[in-house]
Tab-separated table of C-alpha atoms in Angstrom:
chain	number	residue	atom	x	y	z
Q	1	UNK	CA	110.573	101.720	107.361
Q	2	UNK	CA	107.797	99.283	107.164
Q	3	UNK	CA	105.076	101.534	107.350
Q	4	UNK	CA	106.287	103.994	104.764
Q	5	UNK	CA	107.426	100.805	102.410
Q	6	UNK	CA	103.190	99.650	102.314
Q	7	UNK	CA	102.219	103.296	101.842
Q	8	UNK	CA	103.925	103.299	98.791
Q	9	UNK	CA	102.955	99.597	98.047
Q	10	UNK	CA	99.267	100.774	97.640
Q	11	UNK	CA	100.194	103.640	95.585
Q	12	UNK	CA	101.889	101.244	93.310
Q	13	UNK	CA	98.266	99.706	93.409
Q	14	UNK	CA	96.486	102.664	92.356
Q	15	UNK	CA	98.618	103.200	89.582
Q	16	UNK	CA	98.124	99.614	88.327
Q	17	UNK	CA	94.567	100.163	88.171
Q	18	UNK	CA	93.871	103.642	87.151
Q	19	UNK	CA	91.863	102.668	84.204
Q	20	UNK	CA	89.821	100.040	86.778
Q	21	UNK	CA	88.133	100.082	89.574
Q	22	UNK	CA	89.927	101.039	92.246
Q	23	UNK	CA	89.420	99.407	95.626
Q	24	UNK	CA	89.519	101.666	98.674
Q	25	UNK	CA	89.082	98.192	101.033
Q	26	UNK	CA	92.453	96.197	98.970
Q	27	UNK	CA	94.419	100.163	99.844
Q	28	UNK	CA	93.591	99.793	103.172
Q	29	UNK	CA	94.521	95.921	103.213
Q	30	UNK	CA	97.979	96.962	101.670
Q	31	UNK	CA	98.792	99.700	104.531
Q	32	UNK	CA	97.463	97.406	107.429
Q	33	UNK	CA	94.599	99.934	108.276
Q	34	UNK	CA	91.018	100.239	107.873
Q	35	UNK	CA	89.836	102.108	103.982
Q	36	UNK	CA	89.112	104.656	106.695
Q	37	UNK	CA	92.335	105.164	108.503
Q	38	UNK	CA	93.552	104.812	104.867
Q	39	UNK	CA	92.115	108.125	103.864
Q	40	UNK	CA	92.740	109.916	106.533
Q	41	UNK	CA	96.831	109.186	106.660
Q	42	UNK	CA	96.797	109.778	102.937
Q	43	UNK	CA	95.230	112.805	103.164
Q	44	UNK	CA	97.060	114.225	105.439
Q	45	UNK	CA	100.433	112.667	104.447
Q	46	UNK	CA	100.556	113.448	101.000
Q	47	UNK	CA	97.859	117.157	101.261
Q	48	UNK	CA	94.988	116.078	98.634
Q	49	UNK	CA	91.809	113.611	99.419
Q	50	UNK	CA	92.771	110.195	98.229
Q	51	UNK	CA	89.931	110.626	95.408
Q	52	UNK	CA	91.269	113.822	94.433
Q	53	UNK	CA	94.879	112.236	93.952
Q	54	UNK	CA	93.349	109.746	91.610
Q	55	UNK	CA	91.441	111.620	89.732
Q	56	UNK	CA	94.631	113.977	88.948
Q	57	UNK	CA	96.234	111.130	88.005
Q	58	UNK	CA	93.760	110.197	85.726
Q	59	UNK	CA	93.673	113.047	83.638
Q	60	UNK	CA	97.252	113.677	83.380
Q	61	UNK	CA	97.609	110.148	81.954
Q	62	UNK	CA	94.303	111.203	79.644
Q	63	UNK	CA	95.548	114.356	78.251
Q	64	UNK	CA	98.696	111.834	77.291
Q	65	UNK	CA	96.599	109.514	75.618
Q	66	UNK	CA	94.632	112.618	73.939
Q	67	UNK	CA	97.816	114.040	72.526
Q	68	UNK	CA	99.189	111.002	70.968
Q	69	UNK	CA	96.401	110.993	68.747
Q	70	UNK	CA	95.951	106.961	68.854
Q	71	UNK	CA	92.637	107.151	70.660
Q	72	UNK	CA	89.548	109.122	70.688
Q	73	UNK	CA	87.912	111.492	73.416
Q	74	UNK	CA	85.162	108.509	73.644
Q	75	UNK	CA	87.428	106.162	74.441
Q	76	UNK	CA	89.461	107.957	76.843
Q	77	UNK	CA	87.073	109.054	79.003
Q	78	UNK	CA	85.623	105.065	79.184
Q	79	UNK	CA	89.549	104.224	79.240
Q	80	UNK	CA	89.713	106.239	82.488
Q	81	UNK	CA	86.050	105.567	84.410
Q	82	UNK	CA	84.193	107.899	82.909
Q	83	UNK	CA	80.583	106.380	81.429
Q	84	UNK	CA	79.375	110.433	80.668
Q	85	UNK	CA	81.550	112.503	78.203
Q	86	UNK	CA	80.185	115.682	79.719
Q	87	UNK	CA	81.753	114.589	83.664
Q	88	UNK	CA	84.818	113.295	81.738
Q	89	UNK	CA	85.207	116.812	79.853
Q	90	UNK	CA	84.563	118.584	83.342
Q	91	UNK	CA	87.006	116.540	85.068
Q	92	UNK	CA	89.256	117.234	82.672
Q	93	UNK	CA	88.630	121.364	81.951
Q	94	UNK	CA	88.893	121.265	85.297
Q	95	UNK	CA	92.372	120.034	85.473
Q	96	UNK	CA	94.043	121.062	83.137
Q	97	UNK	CA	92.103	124.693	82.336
Q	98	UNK	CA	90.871	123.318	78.373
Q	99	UNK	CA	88.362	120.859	76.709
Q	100	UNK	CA	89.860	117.356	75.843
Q	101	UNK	CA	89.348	118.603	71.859
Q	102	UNK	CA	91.826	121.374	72.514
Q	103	UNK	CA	94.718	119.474	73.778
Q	104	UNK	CA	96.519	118.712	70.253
Q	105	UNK	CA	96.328	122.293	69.070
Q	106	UNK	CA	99.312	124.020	68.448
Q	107	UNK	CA	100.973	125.621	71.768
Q	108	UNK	CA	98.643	124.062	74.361
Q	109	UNK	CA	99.409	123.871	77.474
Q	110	UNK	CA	98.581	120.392	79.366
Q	111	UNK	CA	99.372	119.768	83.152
Q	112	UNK	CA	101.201	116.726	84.480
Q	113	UNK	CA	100.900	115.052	87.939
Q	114	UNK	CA	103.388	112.314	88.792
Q	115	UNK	CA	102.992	109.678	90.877
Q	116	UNK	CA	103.478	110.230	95.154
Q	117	UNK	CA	106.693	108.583	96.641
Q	118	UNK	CA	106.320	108.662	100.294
Q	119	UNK	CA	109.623	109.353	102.472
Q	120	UNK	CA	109.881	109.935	106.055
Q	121	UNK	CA	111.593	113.372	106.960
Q	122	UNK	CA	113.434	114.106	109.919
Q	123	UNK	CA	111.824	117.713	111.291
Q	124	UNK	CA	112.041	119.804	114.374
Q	125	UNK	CA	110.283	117.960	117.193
Q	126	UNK	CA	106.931	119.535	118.239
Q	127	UNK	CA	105.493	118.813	121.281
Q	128	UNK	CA	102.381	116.528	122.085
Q	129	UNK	CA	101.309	115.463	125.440
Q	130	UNK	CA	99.722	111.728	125.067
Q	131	UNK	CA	99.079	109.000	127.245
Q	132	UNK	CA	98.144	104.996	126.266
Q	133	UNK	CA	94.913	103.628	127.755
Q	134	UNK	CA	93.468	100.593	127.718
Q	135	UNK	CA	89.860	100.640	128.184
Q	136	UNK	CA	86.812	98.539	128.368
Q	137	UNK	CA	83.811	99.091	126.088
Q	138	UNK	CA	81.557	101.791	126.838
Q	139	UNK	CA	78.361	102.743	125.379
Q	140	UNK	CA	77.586	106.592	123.946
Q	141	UNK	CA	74.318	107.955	123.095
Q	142	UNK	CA	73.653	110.720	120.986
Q	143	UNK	CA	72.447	111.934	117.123
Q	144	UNK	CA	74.486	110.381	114.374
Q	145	UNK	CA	74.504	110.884	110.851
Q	146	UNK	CA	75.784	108.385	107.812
Q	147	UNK	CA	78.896	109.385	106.210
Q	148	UNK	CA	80.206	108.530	102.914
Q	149	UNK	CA	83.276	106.029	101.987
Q	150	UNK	CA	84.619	108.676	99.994
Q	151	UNK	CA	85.977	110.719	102.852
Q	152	UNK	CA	86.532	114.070	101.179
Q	153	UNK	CA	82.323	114.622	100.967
Q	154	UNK	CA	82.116	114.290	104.062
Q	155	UNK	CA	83.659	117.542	104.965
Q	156	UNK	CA	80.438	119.525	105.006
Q	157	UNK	CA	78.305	117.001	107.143
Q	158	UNK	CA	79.796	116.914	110.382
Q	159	UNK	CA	80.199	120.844	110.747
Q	160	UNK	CA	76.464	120.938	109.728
Q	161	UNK	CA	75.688	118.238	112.372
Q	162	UNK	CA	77.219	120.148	115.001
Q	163	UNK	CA	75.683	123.543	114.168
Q	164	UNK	CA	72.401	121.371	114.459
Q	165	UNK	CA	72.881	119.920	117.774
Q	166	UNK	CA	74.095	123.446	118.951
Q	167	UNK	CA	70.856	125.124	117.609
Q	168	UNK	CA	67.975	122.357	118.718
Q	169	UNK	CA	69.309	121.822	121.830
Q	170	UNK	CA	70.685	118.664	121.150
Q	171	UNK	CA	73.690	119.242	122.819
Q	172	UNK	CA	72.772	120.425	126.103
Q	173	UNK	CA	70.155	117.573	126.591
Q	174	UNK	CA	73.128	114.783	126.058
Q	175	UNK	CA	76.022	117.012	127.868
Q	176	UNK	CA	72.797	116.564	131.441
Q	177	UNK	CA	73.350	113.105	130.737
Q	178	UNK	CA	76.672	112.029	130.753
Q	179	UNK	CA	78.191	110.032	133.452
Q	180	UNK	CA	80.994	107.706	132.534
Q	181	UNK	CA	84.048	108.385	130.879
Q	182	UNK	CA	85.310	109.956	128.309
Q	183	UNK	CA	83.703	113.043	130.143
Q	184	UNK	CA	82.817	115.677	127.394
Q	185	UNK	CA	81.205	115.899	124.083
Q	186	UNK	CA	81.848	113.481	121.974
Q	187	UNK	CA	82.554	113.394	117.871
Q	188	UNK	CA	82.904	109.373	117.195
Q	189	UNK	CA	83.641	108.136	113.926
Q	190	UNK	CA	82.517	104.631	113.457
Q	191	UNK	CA	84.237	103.877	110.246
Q	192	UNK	CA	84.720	100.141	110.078
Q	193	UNK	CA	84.586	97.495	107.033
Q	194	UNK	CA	81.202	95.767	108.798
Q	195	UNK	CA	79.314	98.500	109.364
Q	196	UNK	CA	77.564	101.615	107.602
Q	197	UNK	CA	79.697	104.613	107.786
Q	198	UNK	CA	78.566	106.797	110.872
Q	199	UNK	CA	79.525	110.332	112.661
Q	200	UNK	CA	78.323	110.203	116.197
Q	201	UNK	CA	77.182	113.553	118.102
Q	202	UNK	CA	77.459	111.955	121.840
Q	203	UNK	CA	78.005	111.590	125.281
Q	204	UNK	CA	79.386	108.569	127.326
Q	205	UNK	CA	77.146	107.213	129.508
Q	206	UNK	CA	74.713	104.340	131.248
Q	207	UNK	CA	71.575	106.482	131.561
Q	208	UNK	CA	68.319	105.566	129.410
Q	209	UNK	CA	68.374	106.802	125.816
Q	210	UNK	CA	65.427	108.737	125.525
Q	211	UNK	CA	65.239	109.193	121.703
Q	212	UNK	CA	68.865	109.375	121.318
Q	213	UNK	CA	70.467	106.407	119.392
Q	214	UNK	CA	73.145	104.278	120.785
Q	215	UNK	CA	76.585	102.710	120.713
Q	216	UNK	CA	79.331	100.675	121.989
Q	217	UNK	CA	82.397	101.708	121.461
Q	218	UNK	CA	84.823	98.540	121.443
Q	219	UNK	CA	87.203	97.636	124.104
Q	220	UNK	CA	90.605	99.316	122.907
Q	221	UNK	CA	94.431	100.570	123.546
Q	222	UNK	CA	93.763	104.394	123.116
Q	223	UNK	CA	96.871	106.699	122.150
Q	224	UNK	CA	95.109	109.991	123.968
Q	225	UNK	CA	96.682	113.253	123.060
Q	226	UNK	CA	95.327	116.890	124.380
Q	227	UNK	CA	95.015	120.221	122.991
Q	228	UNK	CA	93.903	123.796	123.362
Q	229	UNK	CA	92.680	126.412	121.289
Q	230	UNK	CA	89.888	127.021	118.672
Q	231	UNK	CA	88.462	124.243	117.068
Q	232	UNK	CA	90.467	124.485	114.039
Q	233	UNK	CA	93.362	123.982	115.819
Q	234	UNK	CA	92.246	120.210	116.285
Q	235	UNK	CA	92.629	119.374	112.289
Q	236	UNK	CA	96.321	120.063	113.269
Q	237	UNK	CA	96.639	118.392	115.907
Q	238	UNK	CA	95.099	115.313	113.953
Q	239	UNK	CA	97.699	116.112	111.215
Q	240	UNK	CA	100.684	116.014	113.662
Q	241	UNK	CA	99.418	112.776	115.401
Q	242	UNK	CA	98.818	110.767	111.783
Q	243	UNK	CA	102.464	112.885	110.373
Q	244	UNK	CA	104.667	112.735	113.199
Q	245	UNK	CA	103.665	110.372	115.892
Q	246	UNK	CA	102.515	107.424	114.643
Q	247	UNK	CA	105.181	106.470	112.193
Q	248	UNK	CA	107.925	106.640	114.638
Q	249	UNK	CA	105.606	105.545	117.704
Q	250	UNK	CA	105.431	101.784	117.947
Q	251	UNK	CA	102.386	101.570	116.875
Q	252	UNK	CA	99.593	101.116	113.935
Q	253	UNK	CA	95.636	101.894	113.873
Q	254	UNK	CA	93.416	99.726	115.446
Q	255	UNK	CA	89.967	98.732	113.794
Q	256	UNK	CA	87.849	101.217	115.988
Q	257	UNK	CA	86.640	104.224	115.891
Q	258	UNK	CA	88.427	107.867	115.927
Q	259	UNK	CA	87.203	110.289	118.528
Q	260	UNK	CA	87.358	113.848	119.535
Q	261	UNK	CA	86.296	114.527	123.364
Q	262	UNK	CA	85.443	118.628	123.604
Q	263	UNK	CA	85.728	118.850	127.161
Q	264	UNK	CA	84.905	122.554	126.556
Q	265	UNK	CA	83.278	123.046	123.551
Q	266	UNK	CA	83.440	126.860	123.010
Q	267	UNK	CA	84.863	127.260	119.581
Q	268	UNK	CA	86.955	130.191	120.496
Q	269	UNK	CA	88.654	128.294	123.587
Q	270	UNK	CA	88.426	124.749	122.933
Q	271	UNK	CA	90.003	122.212	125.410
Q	272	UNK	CA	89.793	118.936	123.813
Q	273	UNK	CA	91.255	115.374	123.351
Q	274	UNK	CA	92.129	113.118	120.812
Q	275	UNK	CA	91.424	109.631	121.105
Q	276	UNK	CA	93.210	107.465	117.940
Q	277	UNK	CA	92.620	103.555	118.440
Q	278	UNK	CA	96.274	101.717	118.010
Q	279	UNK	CA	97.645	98.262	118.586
Q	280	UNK	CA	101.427	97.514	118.998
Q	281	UNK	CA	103.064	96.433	115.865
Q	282	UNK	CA	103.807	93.300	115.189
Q	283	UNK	CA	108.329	92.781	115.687
C-alpha cells in the first residue's frame, strides 16, 4: 500500500540522518502530510513520540560506537547532536540504565532499538460512525495558546488551557456566544507549515469578539466521526481514526486544522466529535 510504502520511506530518512539534523518538514513531505499530521500518525502508529523514537535510536547506535572503542565519549555525543556532554550522558543513562564510561566494562548490559518497519494488519473491525462534509470557511473565536513543533511537549499545555478556561470563566462566556456551526466547544489545532503553531479554546460563530482572538478555519472536506464517554476516551478514538480508518479509507490529510467539537463537555459524560481534514487520494 502506498501509504504504508512512504511511512517507511521517511523512516529510511531518519535513519540516514541520525547523526544530522533531522527535518520534521522533509518527514512530512515524504508521507504526503503536514510535519503535524506527521507526528500524530507516527505516534500513534508506531506507540512512542516521533522525538522519542529518534532519540532511542540515537543512543542505541551510540552505545555501539562506545563499545567499539574507535571513538571517544566527546565525539559521540557531537557524532549524535549532542553540543553538552552532561544532556548526552543523561540521554544516554537514561536509556540504557549506565554512564557512557561504563559501557565497555566487563558484563555490561547495553540496550538495542532497531529500526520501525511499518505493516498494515488485518484486525477485528470496530465500529465508527463518520460522515464526509464539505464545508465553507467559518470563523471561531476564543483563547489560544502557541504550541511547540515538537508535538510530544505539548502534552501538558492543552489540558492546562482547558482547566483555565473552565476556572476563569472563559468557557461559559464563548459557549453564550456561539451561533454557527460546528455547535459546541471547540479544541482547534492550527498546525500548518505557514503559520505559528496554535491550540484554539473556541466557539464557532459571527458575533463580535470582545477580547477573544479570532480565526478562520479554511474551507474543507471533513471526515466527522462521533463518540461518547469520558474525555479520555477521545485519544482512542483519535487512535482508531489515524490506525484503522484512514489507511484503508480513500483518503489522506488535508492541510487544515484537527478539531474536537465537545458538544457536552462534562468530563465524566462527554459527547463529542471528531473533525480530521482529508482530501481524496490521488488514483
Amino acid at each position: 500500500m502506498e501509504w504504508v510504502e512512504r511511512l517507511n520511506q521517511s523512516i529510511h530518512y531518519i535513519e540516514e540522518h541520525l547523526t544530522d539534523e533531522i527535518d520534521y518538514a522533509q518527514l512530512g513531505r515524504i508521507a504526503c502530510c503536514s510535519t503535524y499530521h506527521y507526528q500524530r500518525m507516527f505516534t500513534y502508529l508506531a506507540g512512542i513520540p516521533l522525538a522519542e523514537y529518534i532519540r532511542r535510536r540515537k543512543m542505541s547506535l551510540a552505545a555501539v560506537d562506545l563499545r567499539s572503542g574507535e571513538e571517544r565519549i566527546l565525539a559521540v555525543a557531537e557524532k549524535y547532536g549532542y553540543r553538552s556532554p552532561t544532556a548526552f550522558n543523561r540521554a544516554f543513562q537514561a536509556f540504557h540504565g549506565i554512564a557512557p564510561s561504563s559501557v565497555r566494562d566487563e558484563g555490561v548490559a547495553i540496550k538495542s532499538f532497531s529500526p520501525i518497519v511499518f505493516r498494515i494488519a488485518i484486525k477485528g473491525a470496530a465500529e465508527m460512525n463518520y460522515r464526509i462534509e464539505t464545508r465553507e470557511a467559518f470563523r471561531i473565536i476564543g483563547v489560544s495558546a502557541p504550541l511547540d513543533q515538537e508535538i510530544e511537549k505539548n502534552f501538558m499545555v492543552v489540558p492546562a488551557m482547558w482547566q483555565e478556561a473552565a476556572a476563569n470563566g472563559t468557557m461559559q462566556k464563548l459557549a453564550g456566544m456561539m451561533d454557527t456551526p460546528p455547535m459546541g466547544l471547540l479544541g482547534v489545532s492550527v498546525c500548518n507549515e505557514e503559520e505559528q503553531w496554535k491550540y484554539f479554546v473556541a466557539v464557532s460563530s459571527t458575533k463580535a469578539g470582545d477580547g477573544f482572538e479570532e480565526y478562520t478555519v479554511p474551507a474543507s472536506i471533513w471526515a466527522i466521526f462521533s463518540g461518547t464517554g469520558t474525555n479520555q476516551s477521545i485519544q482512542e478514538l483519535e487512535r482508531q481514526i489515524i490506525t484503522e480508518w484512514l489507511p484503508a479509507s480513500g483518503y489522506e490529510y488535508a492541510n487544515a486544522p484537527d478539531i474536537e467539537v465537545y458538544q457536552n463537555p462534562d468530563p465524566q459524560n462527554a459527547q463529542y466529535e471528531v473533525w480530521i481534514p482529508v482530501v481524496k487520494k490521488k488514483a
